[in-house]
Amino acid sequence: GDSVTQMEGPVTLSEEAFLTINCTYTATGYPSLFWYVQYPGEGLQLLLKATKADDKGSNKGFEATYRKETTSFHLEKGSVQVSDSAVYFCALSDLTGGSYIPTFGRGTSLIVHP
Amino acid sequence: DARVTQTPRHKVTEMGQEVTMRCQPILGHNTVFWYRQTMMQGLELLAYFRNRAPLDDSGMPKDRFSAEMPDATLATLKIQPSEPRDSAVYFCASAPWEGNIQYFGAGTRLSVL
């Protein structure tokens, strides 16, 4: 079946540092890829997405590029802020047996210190 | 600002009791999901509906869990009887169509004593 592997956290950074959270996937089809963010006490919310190879999703300074050759969708941000502290989930949606089954990674906790 | 609404936000109950969690998906969304989140297992997909019909509930313990959509504005997840290992945060999410962005509710935090 499909799977998503994220780097384990927590990732601890100082404000204005560069962020990379690695995500790789396995899929039987040609999935759409997503990054979601979860702030404490809240549900997940979409951060960005990409639907085909070489697409770059971007939002709020975060970026990720759909790399089919390496089956990766790494999340990056050039300068993190304390307010970026949250849990980040990489996810895919793949057509399986006539339905689009979503698959989420385990999540990576990001802690940004002032 | 359309959003997915889940009730209750918190539930504390005793082992053996029935628990019902409710979800109001965003109007017009045809796909609804139920997830369970724990520290140990992460985010697990329990059930998945398209146009109110269940498509996949393979992640759900069938002997005690049941999920339904009595109408397009309400999805329910029931646990009967509840057990301490069911303690978790349960999320509902809806999507305008399959494969697309999911919109999550704020979750129901369940504690079974």
PDB file of C-alpha atoms in Angstrom:
ATOM      1  CA  GLY A   1       0.000   0.000   0.000  1.00  0.00           C
ATOM      2  CA  ASP A   2       0.875   3.670  -0.108  1.00  0.00           C
ATOM      3  CA  SER A   3       3.025   5.217   2.610  1.00  0.00           C
ATOM      4  CA  VAL A   4       4.528   8.543   3.660  1.00  0.00           C
ATOM      5  CA  THR A   5       7.748   8.830   5.654  1.00  0.00           C
ATOM      6  CA  GLN A   6       8.707  12.021   7.436  1.00  0.00           C
ATOM      7  CA  MET A   7      11.783  12.881   9.420  1.00  0.00           C
ATOM      8  CA  GLU A   8      11.262  12.399  13.118  1.00  0.00           C
ATOM      9  CA  GLY A   9      11.098  15.394  15.364  1.00  0.00           C
ATOM     10  CA  PRO A  10      11.156  17.482  17.227  1.00  0.00           C
ATOM     11  CA  VAL A  11      13.024  19.899  15.044  1.00  0.00           C
ATOM     12  CA  THR A  12      14.293  22.755  17.188  1.00  0.00           C
ATOM     13  CA  LEU A  13      15.460  25.981  15.539  1.00  0.00           C
ATOM     14  CA  SER A  14      16.205  29.559  16.429  1.00  0.00           C
ATOM     15  CA  GLU A  15      14.129  32.307  14.895  1.00  0.00           C
ATOM     16  CA  GLU A  16      15.212  33.238  11.337  1.00  0.00           C
ATOM     17  CA  ALA A  17      16.909  29.873  10.771  1.00  0.00           C
ATOM     18  CA  PHE A  18      16.382  27.848   7.592  1.00  0.00           C
ATOM     19  CA  LEU A  19      13.924  24.964   7.813  1.00  0.00           C
ATOM     20  CA  THR A  20      13.824  21.664   5.945  1.00  0.00           C
ATOM     21  CA  ILE A  21      11.460  18.834   6.832  1.00  0.00           C
ATOM     22  CA  ASN A  22      12.024  15.772   4.676  1.00  0.00           C
ATOM     23  CA  CYS A  23       9.159  13.746   3.240  1.00  0.00           C
ATOM     24  CA  THR A  24       9.316  10.738   0.942  1.00  0.00           C
ATOM     25  CA  TYR A  25       6.463   8.609  -0.305  1.00  0.00           C
ATOM     26  CA  THR A  26       5.574   5.359  -2.000  1.00  0.00           C
ATOM     27  CA  ALA A  27       2.473   5.172  -4.134  1.00  0.00           C
ATOM     28  CA  THR A  28       1.010   2.809  -6.683  1.00  0.00           C
ATOM     29  CA  GLY A  29      -0.500   5.581  -8.766  1.00  0.00           C
ATOM     30  CA  TYR A  30       0.243   9.243  -9.482  1.00  0.00           C
ATOM     31  CA  PRO A  31      -0.721  10.945  -6.229  1.00  0.00           C
ATOM     32  CA  SER A  32      -1.377  14.517  -5.250  1.00  0.00           C
ATOM     33  CA  LEU A  33       0.898  15.679  -2.424  1.00  0.00           C
ATOM     34  CA  PHE A  34       0.076  17.914   0.525  1.00  0.00           C
ATOM     35  CA  TRP A  35       1.578  19.531   3.578  1.00  0.00           C
ATOM     36  CA  TYR A  36      -0.761  20.197   6.491  1.00  0.00           C
ATOM     37  CA  VAL A  37       0.004  22.075   9.702  1.00  0.00           C
ATOM     38  CA  GLN A  38      -1.527  21.491  13.133  1.00  0.00           C
ATOM     39  CA  TYR A  39      -1.321  24.156  15.828  1.00  0.00           C
ATOM     40  CA  PRO A  40      -1.865  23.132  19.473  1.00  0.00           C
ATOM     41  CA  GLY A  41      -5.469  22.249  20.237  1.00  0.00           C
ATOM     42  CA  GLU A  42      -6.589  22.580  16.626  1.00  0.00           C
ATOM     43  CA  GLY A  43      -7.293  20.394  13.635  1.00  0.00           C
ATOM     44  CA  LEU A  44      -5.008  20.086  10.645  1.00  0.00           C
ATOM     45  CA  GLN A  45      -5.132  22.780   8.004  1.00  0.00           C
ATOM     46  CA  LEU A  46      -3.694  22.803   4.531  1.00  0.00           C
ATOM     47  CA  LEU A  47      -0.363  24.559   4.141  1.00  0.00           C
ATOM     48  CA  LEU A  48       0.358  23.811   0.478  1.00  0.00           C
ATOM     49  CA  LYS A  49      -0.148  21.203  -2.217  1.00  0.00           C
ATOM     50  CA  ALA A  50       1.173  19.984  -5.572  1.00  0.00           C
ATOM     51  CA  THR A  51      -0.639  17.783  -8.049  1.00  0.00           C
ATOM     52  CA  LYS A  52       1.981  16.834 -10.644  1.00  0.00           C
ATOM     53  CA  ALA A  53       5.690  16.337 -11.042  1.00  0.00           C
ATOM     54  CA  ASP A  54       7.877  19.466 -10.736  1.00  0.00           C
ATOM     55  CA  ASP A  55       4.979  21.525  -9.369  1.00  0.00           C
ATOM     56  CA  LYS A  56       5.988  23.800  -6.523  1.00  0.00           C
ATOM     57  CA  GLY A  57       3.461  24.503  -3.804  1.00  0.00           C
ATOM     58  CA  SER A  58       3.980  27.617  -1.709  1.00  0.00           C
ATOM     59  CA  ASN A  59       2.225  29.488   1.082  1.00  0.00           C
ATOM     60  CA  LYS A  60       3.260  31.817   3.948  1.00  0.00           C
ATOM     61  CA  GLY A  61       6.934  31.517   2.964  1.00  0.00           C
ATOM     62  CA  PHE A  62       6.855  27.712   2.924  1.00  0.00           C
ATOM     63  CA  GLU A  63       7.655  25.815  -0.269  1.00  0.00           C
ATOM     64  CA  ALA A  64       7.749  22.202  -1.439  1.00  0.00           C
ATOM     65  CA  THR A  65       8.473  20.735  -4.887  1.00  0.00           C
ATOM     66  CA  TYR A  66       6.944  17.487  -6.191  1.00  0.00           C
ATOM     67  CA  ARG A  67       9.932  15.361  -7.173  1.00  0.00           C
ATOM     68  CA  LYS A  68       8.729  12.219  -8.910  1.00  0.00           C
ATOM     69  CA  GLU A  69      12.209  10.888  -9.630  1.00  0.00           C
ATOM     70  CA  THR A  70      13.110  10.851  -5.944  1.00  0.00           C
ATOM     71  CA  THR A  71       9.518  10.392  -4.674  1.00  0.00           C
ATOM     72  CA  SER A  72       9.996  13.333  -2.343  1.00  0.00           C
ATOM     73  CA  PHE A  73       8.130  16.454  -1.258  1.00  0.00           C
ATOM     74  CA  HIS A  74      10.430  18.225   1.212  1.00  0.00           C
ATOM     75  CA  LEU A  75       9.114  21.287   3.048  1.00  0.00           C
ATOM     76  CA  GLU A  76      11.354  24.373   3.262  1.00  0.00           C
ATOM     77  CA  LYS A  77      11.211  27.871   4.670  1.00  0.00           C
ATOM     78  CA  GLY A  78      13.996  30.391   4.482  1.00  0.00           C
ATOM     79  CA  SER A  79      13.442  32.126   7.810  1.00  0.00           C
ATOM     80  CA  VAL A  80      11.230  30.600  10.494  1.00  0.00           C
ATOM     81  CA  GLN A  81       9.320  32.540  13.134  1.00  0.00           C
ATOM     82  CA  VAL A  82       8.214  31.586  16.628  1.00  0.00           C
ATOM     83  CA  SER A  83       4.657  31.489  15.291  1.00  0.00           C
ATOM     84  CA  ASP A  84       5.641  28.622  12.939  1.00  0.00           C
ATOM     85  CA  SER A  85       5.933  26.295  15.931  1.00  0.00           C
ATOM     86  CA  ALA A  86       3.491  23.481  15.170  1.00  0.00           C
ATOM     87  CA  VAL A  87       3.291  19.908  13.912  1.00  0.00           C
ATOM     88  CA  TYR A  88       3.691  19.456  10.145  1.00  0.00           C
ATOM     89  CA  PHE A  89       2.174  16.517   8.263  1.00  0.00           C
ATOM     90  CA  CYS A  90       3.097  15.344   4.798  1.00  0.00           C
ATOM     91  CA  ALA A  91       0.246  13.552   3.016  1.00  0.00           C
ATOM     92  CA  LEU A  92      -0.742  12.074  -0.310  1.00  0.00           C
ATOM     93  CA  SER A  93      -3.985  11.210  -2.020  1.00  0.00           C
ATOM     94  CA  ASP A  94      -3.847   8.335  -4.484  1.00  0.00           C
ATOM     95  CA  LEU A  95      -6.474   6.608  -6.592  1.00  0.00           C
ATOM     96  CA  THR A  96      -6.769   3.091  -5.191  1.00  0.00           C
ATOM     97  CA  GLY A  97      -9.536   0.687  -6.125  1.00  0.00           C
ATOM     98  CA  GLY A  98     -11.697   3.491  -7.481  1.00  0.00           C
ATOM     99  CA  SER A  99     -11.335   5.748  -4.423  1.00  0.00           C
ATOM    100  CA  TYR A 100      -8.851   8.427  -3.416  1.00  0.00           C
ATOM    101  CA  ILE A 101      -7.423   7.088  -0.183  1.00  0.00           C
ATOM    102  CA  PRO A 102      -5.530   9.689   1.863  1.00  0.00           C
ATOM    103  CA  THR A 103      -2.288   8.686   3.577  1.00  0.00           C
ATOM    104  CA  PHE A 104      -0.579  10.825   6.217  1.00  0.00           C
ATOM    105  CA  GLY A 105       2.928  10.773   7.648  1.00  0.00           C
ATOM    106  CA  ARG A 106       3.496  10.619  11.399  1.00  0.00           C
ATOM    107  CA  GLY A 107       4.018  14.361  11.663  1.00  0.00           C
ATOM    108  CA  THR A 108       7.104  16.400  12.552  1.00  0.00           C
ATOM    109  CA  SER A 109       7.029  18.765  15.491  1.00  0.00           C
ATOM    110  CA  LEU A 110       8.765  22.106  14.919  1.00  0.00           C
ATOM    111  CA  ILE A 111       9.824  24.266  17.866  1.00  0.00           C
ATOM    112  CA  VAL A 112      11.166  27.741  17.111  1.00  0.00           C
ATOM    113  CA  HIS A 113      12.923  29.659  19.882  1.00  0.00           C
ATOM    114  CA  PRO A 114      13.187  33.469  19.970  1.00  0.00           C
TER     115      PRO A 114
ATOM    116  CA  ASP B   1     -16.081  31.408   6.597  1.00  0.00           C
ATOM    117  CA  ALA B   2     -17.170  27.783   6.088  1.00  0.00           C
ATOM    118  CA  ARG B   3     -15.790  25.258   8.527  1.00  0.00           C
ATOM    119  CA  VAL B   4     -16.254  21.707   9.751  1.00  0.00           C
ATOM    120  CA  THR B   5     -17.975  21.629  13.126  1.00  0.00           C
ATOM    121  CA  GLN B   6     -17.450  18.816  15.619  1.00  0.00           C
ATOM    122  CA  THR B   7     -19.314  18.219  18.871  1.00  0.00           C
ATOM    123  CA  PRO B   8     -18.595  17.727  21.662  1.00  0.00           C
ATOM    124  CA  ARG B   9     -15.097  19.211  21.889  1.00  0.00           C
ATOM    125  CA  HIS B  10     -14.332  17.210  25.001  1.00  0.00           C
ATOM    126  CA  LYS B  11     -15.872  14.036  26.385  1.00  0.00           C
ATOM    127  CA  VAL B  12     -15.007  12.159  29.552  1.00  0.00           C
ATOM    128  CA  THR B  13     -16.796   8.881  30.091  1.00  0.00           C
ATOM    129  CA  GLU B  14     -16.478   5.615  31.924  1.00  0.00           C
ATOM    130  CA  MET B  15     -15.509   2.339  30.375  1.00  0.00           C
ATOM    131  CA  GLY B  16     -18.504   0.515  28.914  1.00  0.00           C
ATOM    132  CA  GLN B  17     -20.501   3.634  28.106  1.00  0.00           C
ATOM    133  CA  GLU B  18     -21.669   4.562  24.635  1.00  0.00           C
ATOM    134  CA  VAL B  19     -20.000   7.575  23.032  1.00  0.00           C
ATOM    135  CA  THR B  20     -21.394   9.486  20.064  1.00  0.00           C
ATOM    136  CA  MET B  21     -19.366  12.104  18.230  1.00  0.00           C
ATOM    137  CA  ARG B  22     -20.953  14.374  15.641  1.00  0.00           C
ATOM    138  CA  CYS B  23     -19.644  16.251  12.670  1.00  0.00           C
ATOM    139  CA  GLN B  24     -21.199  18.837  10.394  1.00  0.00           C
ATOM    140  CA  PRO B  25     -19.219  18.902   7.134  1.00  0.00           C
ATOM    141  CA  ILE B  26     -18.897  21.983   4.975  1.00  0.00           C
ATOM    142  CA  LEU B  27     -21.998  22.441   2.835  1.00  0.00           C
ATOM    143  CA  GLY B  28     -21.465  21.078  -0.654  1.00  0.00           C
ATOM    144  CA  HIS B  29     -18.569  18.795   0.250  1.00  0.00           C
ATOM    145  CA  ASN B  30     -19.242  15.258  -0.945  1.00  0.00           C
ATOM    146  CA  THR B  31     -16.459  13.455   0.921  1.00  0.00           C
ATOM    147  CA  VAL B  32     -16.221  12.978   4.692  1.00  0.00           C
ATOM    148  CA  PHE B  33     -13.479  11.322   6.739  1.00  0.00           C
ATOM    149  CA  TRP B  34     -13.097  10.223  10.355  1.00  0.00           C
ATOM    150  CA  TYR B  35      -9.608  10.040  11.882  1.00  0.00           C
ATOM    151  CA  ARG B  36      -8.187   9.138  15.266  1.00  0.00           C
ATOM    152  CA  GLN B  37      -5.015  10.777  16.546  1.00  0.00           C
ATOM    153  CA  THR B  38      -2.833   9.392  19.319  1.00  0.00           C
ATOM    154  CA  MET B  39       0.792   9.920  20.272  1.00  0.00           C
ATOM    155  CA  MET B  40       1.596   6.266  19.666  1.00  0.00           C
ATOM    156  CA  GLN B  41      -0.165   5.699  16.332  1.00  0.00           C
ATOM    157  CA  GLY B  42      -0.280   9.179  14.875  1.00  0.00           C
ATOM    158  CA  LEU B  43      -3.219   9.970  12.575  1.00  0.00           C
ATOM    159  CA  GLU B  44      -5.269   6.894  11.610  1.00  0.00           C
ATOM    160  CA  LEU B  45      -8.040   6.880   9.004  1.00  0.00           C
ATOM    161  CA  LEU B  46     -11.103   5.198  10.495  1.00  0.00           C
ATOM    162  CA  ALA B  47     -13.818   5.751   7.870  1.00  0.00           C
ATOM    163  CA  TYR B  48     -14.438   7.494   4.568  1.00  0.00           C
ATOM    164  CA  PHE B  49     -17.737   8.476   2.938  1.00  0.00           C
ATOM    165  CA  ARG B  50     -18.531   9.630  -0.583  1.00  0.00           C
ATOM    166  CA  ASN B  51     -21.970  11.147  -1.125  1.00  0.00           C
ATOM    167  CA  ARG B  52     -22.968   9.701   2.285  1.00  0.00           C
ATOM    168  CA  ALA B  53     -22.083   6.136   1.250  1.00  0.00           C
ATOM    169  CA  PRO B  54     -19.318   4.408   3.214  1.00  0.00           C
ATOM    170  CA  LEU B  55     -16.353   3.610   0.974  1.00  0.00           C
ATOM    171  CA  ASP B  56     -13.705   2.446   3.377  1.00  0.00           C
ATOM    172  CA  ASP B  57     -13.935   1.644   7.057  1.00  0.00           C
ATOM    173  CA  SER B  58     -11.134  -0.906   7.160  1.00  0.00           C
ATOM    174  CA  GLY B  59      -9.308   1.147   9.793  1.00  0.00           C
ATOM    175  CA  MET B  60     -12.179   0.931  12.244  1.00  0.00           C
ATOM    176  CA  PRO B  61     -12.623  -1.769  14.914  1.00  0.00           C
ATOM    177  CA  LYS B  62     -15.921  -3.175  13.668  1.00  0.00           C
ATOM    178  CA  ASP B  63     -17.014  -4.810  16.892  1.00  0.00           C
ATOM    179  CA  ARG B  64     -17.406  -1.540  18.768  1.00  0.00           C
ATOM    180  CA  PHE B  65     -17.170   1.343  16.299  1.00  0.00           C
ATOM    181  CA  SER B  66     -19.751   2.453  13.772  1.00  0.00           C
ATOM    182  CA  ALA B  67     -19.876   5.444  11.434  1.00  0.00           C
ATOM    183  CA  GLU B  68     -22.895   6.791   9.574  1.00  0.00           C
ATOM    184  CA  MET B  69     -24.118   9.781   7.600  1.00  0.00           C
ATOM    185  CA  PRO B  70     -27.858  10.032   8.211  1.00  0.00           C
ATOM    186  CA  ASP B  71     -27.944  13.097   5.962  1.00  0.00           C
ATOM    187  CA  ALA B  72     -25.581  15.392   4.086  1.00  0.00           C
ATOM    188  CA  THR B  73     -25.204  17.743   7.056  1.00  0.00           C
ATOM    189  CA  LEU B  74     -24.379  15.171   9.730  1.00  0.00           C
ATOM    190  CA  ALA B  75     -21.798  12.437  10.198  1.00  0.00           C
ATOM    191  CA  THR B  76     -21.640  10.377  13.387  1.00  0.00           C
ATOM    192  CA  LEU B  77     -19.048   8.117  14.953  1.00  0.00           C
ATOM    193  CA  LYS B  78     -20.215   5.836  17.746  1.00  0.00           C
ATOM    194  CA  ILE B  79     -18.266   3.677  20.134  1.00  0.00           C
ATOM    195  CA  GLN B  80     -20.181   1.045  22.102  1.00  0.00           C
ATOM    196  CA  PRO B  81     -18.917  -0.081  24.519  1.00  0.00           C
ATOM    197  CA  SER B  82     -16.051   2.337  25.032  1.00  0.00           C
ATOM    198  CA  GLU B  83     -12.697   1.193  26.431  1.00  0.00           C
ATOM    199  CA  PRO B  84      -9.742   3.120  27.900  1.00  0.00           C
ATOM    200  CA  ARG B  85      -7.677   2.380  24.773  1.00  0.00           C
ATOM    201  CA  ASP B  86     -10.196   4.448  22.774  1.00  0.00           C
ATOM    202  CA  SER B  87      -8.922   7.607  24.495  1.00  0.00           C
ATOM    203  CA  ALA B  88      -7.706   9.874  21.693  1.00  0.00           C
ATOM    204  CA  VAL B  89      -8.591  12.931  19.662  1.00  0.00           C
ATOM    205  CA  TYR B  90     -11.091  12.153  16.916  1.00  0.00           C
ATOM    206  CA  PHE B  91     -11.149  14.381  13.858  1.00  0.00           C
ATOM    207  CA  CYS B  92     -13.703  14.758  11.133  1.00  0.00           C
ATOM    208  CA  ALA B  93     -12.694  16.239   7.790  1.00  0.00           C
ATOM    209  CA  SER B  94     -14.579  17.022   4.603  1.00  0.00           C
ATOM    210  CA  ALA B  95     -13.453  17.668   1.032  1.00  0.00           C
ATOM    211  CA  PRO B  96     -15.268  19.170  -1.953  1.00  0.00           C
ATOM    212  CA  TRP B  97     -14.367  16.098  -4.004  1.00  0.00           C
ATOM    213  CA  GLU B  98     -12.152  13.095  -3.651  1.00  0.00           C
ATOM    214  CA  GLY B  99      -8.407  13.579  -3.789  1.00  0.00           C
ATOM    215  CA  ASN B 100      -8.709  17.228  -2.946  1.00  0.00           C
ATOM    216  CA  ILE B 101      -7.839  19.336   0.083  1.00  0.00           C
ATOM    217  CA  GLN B 102      -9.366  18.146   3.328  1.00  0.00           C
ATOM    218  CA  TYR B 103     -10.855  20.615   5.803  1.00  0.00           C
ATOM    219  CA  PHE B 104     -10.556  19.428   9.377  1.00  0.00           C
ATOM    220  CA  GLY B 105     -12.724  20.128  12.375  1.00  0.00           C
ATOM    221  CA  ALA B 106     -11.212  21.063  15.719  1.00  0.00           C
ATOM    222  CA  GLY B 107     -11.605  17.516  17.016  1.00  0.00           C
ATOM    223  CA  THR B 108     -13.267  15.717  19.907  1.00  0.00           C
ATOM    224  CA  ARG B 109     -10.923  14.843  22.747  1.00  0.00           C
ATOM    225  CA  LEU B 110     -12.206  11.599  24.274  1.00  0.00           C
ATOM    226  CA  SER B 111     -11.095  10.267  27.636  1.00  0.00           C
ATOM    227  CA  VAL B 112     -12.386   6.854  28.703  1.00  0.00           C
ATOM    228  CA  LEU B 113     -11.743   6.133  32.373  1.00  0.00           C
TER     229      LEU B 113
END
